[in-house]
Amino acid sequence: MEATHEEFDERRKSLRVDMEAERVLVSWTDSNGEPLTDDGICIDLARRGVLIEYKQAFNVGDLVAITFNPDSDKQNQIRGQVCRCNQCHDKSYHIALQII
């Protein structure tokens, strides 16, 4: 039996914040050990995870840093591990990170 949207919302133990497609800075280390940084879009944020949209795929297990409000006095960074990566369009991926 599938849970309805209302049942799913009621079971959630933490609040999910809709980020309204806020620009974030995405930082990671590639397979050659080179540090990379690029702009991404934060879709939503919860206590234990974050969902971003980015133009390329990440592998499950990759470590990624997300910086909110980059280059401002409100800058804040979280680190996460990729737990899911789904292709949405040709150059658009939804990447779920578990915050560590």
PDB file of N, CA, C and O in Angstrom, residues 21-58:
ATOM      1  N   ALA A  21      15.289  27.324  -5.245  1.00  0.00           N
ATOM      2  CA  ALA A  21      16.356  27.335  -6.252  1.00  0.00           C
ATOM      3  C   ALA A  21      17.436  28.361  -5.935  1.00  0.00           C
ATOM      4  O   ALA A  21      17.843  29.142  -6.779  1.00  0.00           O
ATOM      5  N   GLU A  22      17.929  28.329  -4.710  1.00  0.00           N
ATOM      6  CA  GLU A  22      18.991  29.243  -4.287  1.00  0.00           C
ATOM      7  C   GLU A  22      20.331  28.791  -4.853  1.00  0.00           C
ATOM      8  O   GLU A  22      20.682  27.617  -4.797  1.00  0.00           O
ATOM      9  N   ARG A  23      21.106  29.748  -5.353  1.00  0.00           N
ATOM     10  CA  ARG A  23      22.445  29.443  -5.865  1.00  0.00           C
ATOM     11  C   ARG A  23      23.361  29.098  -4.700  1.00  0.00           C
ATOM     12  O   ARG A  23      23.362  29.769  -3.669  1.00  0.00           O
ATOM     13  N   VAL A  24      24.126  28.031  -4.868  1.00  0.00           N
ATOM     14  CA  VAL A  24      25.103  27.603  -3.863  1.00  0.00           C
ATOM     15  C   VAL A  24      26.419  27.317  -4.566  1.00  0.00           C
ATOM     16  O   VAL A  24      26.465  27.119  -5.784  1.00  0.00           O
ATOM     17  N   LEU A  25      27.481  27.284  -3.796  1.00  0.00           N
ATOM     18  CA  LEU A  25      28.789  26.922  -4.311  1.00  0.00           C
ATOM     19  C   LEU A  25      29.016  25.446  -3.986  1.00  0.00           C
ATOM     20  O   LEU A  25      28.886  25.029  -2.839  1.00  0.00           O
ATOM     21  N   VAL A  26      29.330  24.657  -5.000  1.00  0.00           N
ATOM     22  CA  VAL A  26      29.553  23.222  -4.857  1.00  0.00           C
ATOM     23  C   VAL A  26      31.053  22.976  -4.987  1.00  0.00           C
ATOM     24  O   VAL A  26      31.677  23.405  -5.959  1.00  0.00           O
ATOM     25  N   SER A  27      31.640  22.296  -3.995  1.00  0.00           N
ATOM     26  CA  SER A  27      33.083  22.024  -3.996  1.00  0.00           C
ATOM     27  C   SER A  27      33.318  20.534  -3.786  1.00  0.00           C
ATOM     28  O   SER A  27      32.666  19.918  -2.949  1.00  0.00           O
ATOM     29  N   TRP A  28      34.276  19.985  -4.528  1.00  0.00           N
ATOM     30  CA  TRP A  28      34.604  18.567  -4.414  1.00  0.00           C
ATOM     31  C   TRP A  28      36.011  18.338  -4.951  1.00  0.00           C
ATOM     32  O   TRP A  28      36.633  19.237  -5.507  1.00  0.00           O
ATOM     33  N   THR A  29      36.516  17.139  -4.780  1.00  0.00           N
ATOM     34  CA  THR A  29      37.821  16.745  -5.302  1.00  0.00           C
ATOM     35  C   THR A  29      37.587  15.695  -6.384  1.00  0.00           C
ATOM     36  O   THR A  29      36.887  14.700  -6.147  1.00  0.00           O
ATOM     37  N   ASP A  30      38.150  15.924  -7.581  1.00  0.00           N
ATOM     38  CA  ASP A  30      37.928  14.972  -8.674  1.00  0.00           C
ATOM     39  C   ASP A  30      38.792  13.722  -8.515  1.00  0.00           C
ATOM     40  O   ASP A  30      39.569  13.609  -7.563  1.00  0.00           O
ATOM     41  N   SER A  31      38.673  12.807  -9.452  1.00  0.00           N
ATOM     42  CA  SER A  31      39.380  11.520  -9.361  1.00  0.00           C
ATOM     43  C   SER A  31      40.899  11.671  -9.457  1.00  0.00           C
ATOM     44  O   SER A  31      41.636  10.764  -9.088  1.00  0.00           O
ATOM     45  N   ASN A  32      41.379  12.830  -9.932  1.00  0.00           N
ATOM     46  CA  ASN A  32      42.828  13.099 -10.002  1.00  0.00           C
ATOM     47  C   ASN A  32      43.327  13.840  -8.775  1.00  0.00           C
ATOM     48  O   ASN A  32      44.487  14.240  -8.724  1.00  0.00           O
ATOM     49  N   GLY A  33      42.442  14.045  -7.792  1.00  0.00           N
ATOM     50  CA  GLY A  33      42.827  14.747  -6.578  1.00  0.00           C
ATOM     51  C   GLY A  33      42.797  16.262  -6.687  1.00  0.00           C
ATOM     52  O   GLY A  33      43.261  16.960  -5.797  1.00  0.00           O
ATOM     53  N   GLU A  34      42.245  16.775  -7.781  1.00  0.00           N
ATOM     54  CA  GLU A  34      42.159  18.210  -7.995  1.00  0.00           C
ATOM     55  C   GLU A  34      40.906  18.782  -7.343  1.00  0.00           C
ATOM     56  O   GLU A  34      39.805  18.275  -7.564  1.00  0.00           O
ATOM     57  N   PRO A  35      41.057  19.841  -6.554  1.00  0.00           N
ATOM     58  CA  PRO A  35      39.874  20.479  -5.962  1.00  0.00           C
ATOM     59  C   PRO A  35      39.134  21.291  -7.024  1.00  0.00           C
ATOM     60  O   PRO A  35      39.747  22.012  -7.814  1.00  0.00           O
ATOM     61  N   LEU A  36      37.817  21.131  -7.072  1.00  0.00           N
ATOM     62  CA  LEU A  36      36.966  21.834  -8.035  1.00  0.00           C
ATOM     63  C   LEU A  36      35.845  22.564  -7.308  1.00  0.00           C
ATOM     64  O   LEU A  36      35.382  22.113  -6.257  1.00  0.00           O
ATOM     65  N   THR A  37      35.421  23.670  -7.892  1.00  0.00           N
ATOM     66  CA  THR A  37      34.328  24.465  -7.341  1.00  0.00           C
ATOM     67  C   THR A  37      33.487  24.993  -8.495  1.00  0.00           C
ATOM     68  O   THR A  37      34.035  25.403  -9.525  1.00  0.00           O
ATOM     69  N   ASP A  38      32.172  24.986  -8.316  1.00  0.00           N
ATOM     70  CA  ASP A  38      31.273  25.481  -9.354  1.00  0.00           C
ATOM     71  C   ASP A  38      29.950  25.872  -8.712  1.00  0.00           C
ATOM     72  O   ASP A  38      29.663  25.478  -7.581  1.00  0.00           O
ATOM     73  N   ASP A  39      29.142  26.607  -9.447  1.00  0.00           N
ATOM     74  CA  ASP A  39      27.812  26.984  -8.971  1.00  0.00           C
ATOM     75  C   ASP A  39      26.827  25.850  -9.183  1.00  0.00           C
ATOM     76  O   ASP A  39      26.875  25.154 -10.202  1.00  0.00           O
ATOM     77  N   GLY A  40      25.944  25.671  -8.229  1.00  0.00           N
ATOM     78  CA  GLY A  40      24.851  24.723  -8.320  1.00  0.00           C
ATOM     79  C   GLY A  40      23.597  25.382  -7.779  1.00  0.00           C
ATOM     80  O   GLY A  40      23.618  26.552  -7.376  1.00  0.00           O
ATOM     81  N   ILE A  41      22.526  24.633  -7.746  1.00  0.00           N
ATOM     82  CA  ILE A  41      21.246  25.129  -7.246  1.00  0.00           C
ATOM     83  C   ILE A  41      20.796  24.226  -6.102  1.00  0.00           C
ATOM     84  O   ILE A  41      20.750  23.008  -6.250  1.00  0.00           O
ATOM     85  N   CYS A  42      20.460  24.836  -4.965  1.00  0.00           N
ATOM     86  CA  CYS A  42      19.913  24.067  -3.846  1.00  0.00           C
ATOM     87  C   CYS A  42      18.404  23.996  -4.015  1.00  0.00           C
ATOM     88  O   CYS A  42      17.729  25.024  -4.109  1.00  0.00           O
ATOM     89  N   ILE A  43      17.878  22.793  -4.043  1.00  0.00           N
ATOM     90  CA  ILE A  43      16.442  22.599  -4.193  1.00  0.00           C
ATOM     91  C   ILE A  43      15.772  22.572  -2.831  1.00  0.00           C
ATOM     92  O   ILE A  43      14.770  23.248  -2.613  1.00  0.00           O
ATOM     93  N   ASP A  44      16.300  21.764  -1.924  1.00  0.00           N
ATOM     94  CA  ASP A  44      15.784  21.795  -0.556  1.00  0.00           C
ATOM     95  C   ASP A  44      16.828  21.288   0.431  1.00  0.00           C
ATOM     96  O   ASP A  44      17.818  20.687   0.066  1.00  0.00           O
ATOM     97  N   LEU A  45      16.556  21.599   1.684  1.00  0.00           N
ATOM     98  CA  LEU A  45      17.487  21.310   2.762  1.00  0.00           C
ATOM     99  C   LEU A  45      16.703  20.755   3.942  1.00  0.00           C
ATOM    100  O   LEU A  45      15.654  21.289   4.297  1.00  0.00           O
ATOM    101  N   ALA A  46      17.195  19.681   4.509  1.00  0.00           N
ATOM    102  CA  ALA A  46      16.591  19.094   5.700  1.00  0.00           C
ATOM    103  C   ALA A  46      17.687  18.905   6.743  1.00  0.00           C
ATOM    104  O   ALA A  46      18.867  19.116   6.453  1.00  0.00           O
ATOM    105  N   ARG A  47      17.306  18.512   7.908  1.00  0.00           N
ATOM    106  CA  ARG A  47      18.270  18.364   8.996  1.00  0.00           C
ATOM    107  C   ARG A  47      19.386  17.384   8.654  1.00  0.00           C
ATOM    108  O   ARG A  47      20.535  17.575   9.024  1.00  0.00           O
ATOM    109  N   ARG A  48      19.072  16.349   7.917  1.00  0.00           N
ATOM    110  CA  ARG A  48      20.063  15.308   7.632  1.00  0.00           C
ATOM    111  C   ARG A  48      20.529  15.262   6.189  1.00  0.00           C
ATOM    112  O   ARG A  48      21.357  14.428   5.837  1.00  0.00           O
ATOM    113  N   GLY A  49      19.985  16.133   5.336  1.00  0.00           N
ATOM    114  CA  GLY A  49      20.383  16.055   3.938  1.00  0.00           C
ATOM    115  C   GLY A  49      20.057  17.297   3.143  1.00  0.00           C
ATOM    116  O   GLY A  49      19.380  18.204   3.616  1.00  0.00           O
ATOM    117  N   VAL A  50      20.569  17.303   1.944  1.00  0.00           N
ATOM    118  CA  VAL A  50      20.353  18.421   1.030  1.00  0.00           C
ATOM    119  C   VAL A  50      20.184  17.853  -0.379  1.00  0.00           C
ATOM    120  O   VAL A  50      20.767  16.818  -0.715  1.00  0.00           O
ATOM    121  N   LEU A  51      19.341  18.504  -1.168  1.00  0.00           N
ATOM    122  CA  LEU A  51      19.136  18.117  -2.557  1.00  0.00           C
ATOM    123  C   LEU A  51      19.563  19.288  -3.424  1.00  0.00           C
ATOM    124  O   LEU A  51      19.069  20.408  -3.243  1.00  0.00           O
ATOM    125  N   ILE A  52      20.509  19.023  -4.331  1.00  0.00           N
ATOM    126  CA  ILE A  52      20.974  20.072  -5.227  1.00  0.00           C
ATOM    127  C   ILE A  52      20.735  19.667  -6.674  1.00  0.00           C
ATOM    128  O   ILE A  52      20.553  18.485  -6.981  1.00  0.00           O
ATOM    129  N   GLU A  53      20.747  20.654  -7.540  1.00  0.00           N
ATOM    130  CA  GLU A  53      20.716  20.413  -8.972  1.00  0.00           C
ATOM    131  C   GLU A  53      22.067  20.877  -9.516  1.00  0.00           C
ATOM    132  O   GLU A  53      22.543  21.961  -9.167  1.00  0.00           O
ATOM    133  N   TYR A  54      22.675  20.027 -10.347  1.00  0.00           N
ATOM    134  CA  TYR A  54      23.966  20.366 -10.910  1.00  0.00           C
ATOM    135  C   TYR A  54      24.044  19.826 -12.334  1.00  0.00           C
ATOM    136  O   TYR A  54      23.314  18.902 -12.695  1.00  0.00           O
ATOM    137  N   LYS A  55      24.956  20.356 -13.129  1.00  0.00           N
ATOM    138  CA  LYS A  55      25.043  20.036 -14.557  1.00  0.00           C
ATOM    139  C   LYS A  55      25.754  18.731 -14.881  1.00  0.00           C
ATOM    140  O   LYS A  55      25.772  18.320 -16.037  1.00  0.00           O
ATOM    141  N   GLN A  56      26.356  18.093 -13.900  1.00  0.00           N
ATOM    142  CA  GLN A  56      27.001  16.800 -14.143  1.00  0.00           C
ATOM    143  C   GLN A  56      26.697  15.857 -12.991  1.00  0.00           C
ATOM    144  O   GLN A  56      26.317  16.288 -11.911  1.00  0.00           O
ATOM    145  N   ALA A  57      26.895  14.576 -13.248  1.00  0.00           N
ATOM    146  CA  ALA A  57      26.604  13.558 -12.243  1.00  0.00           C
ATOM    147  C   ALA A  57      27.748  13.446 -11.236  1.00  0.00           C
ATOM    148  O   ALA A  57      28.898  13.764 -11.547  1.00  0.00           O
ATOM    149  N   PHE A  58      27.402  13.009 -10.041  1.00  0.00           N
ATOM    150  CA  PHE A  58      28.380  12.613  -9.031  1.00  0.00           C
ATOM    151  C   PHE A  58      28.167  11.136  -8.759  1.00  0.00           C
ATOM    152  O   PHE A  58      27.075  10.606  -8.978  1.00  0.00           O
TER     153      PHE A  58
END
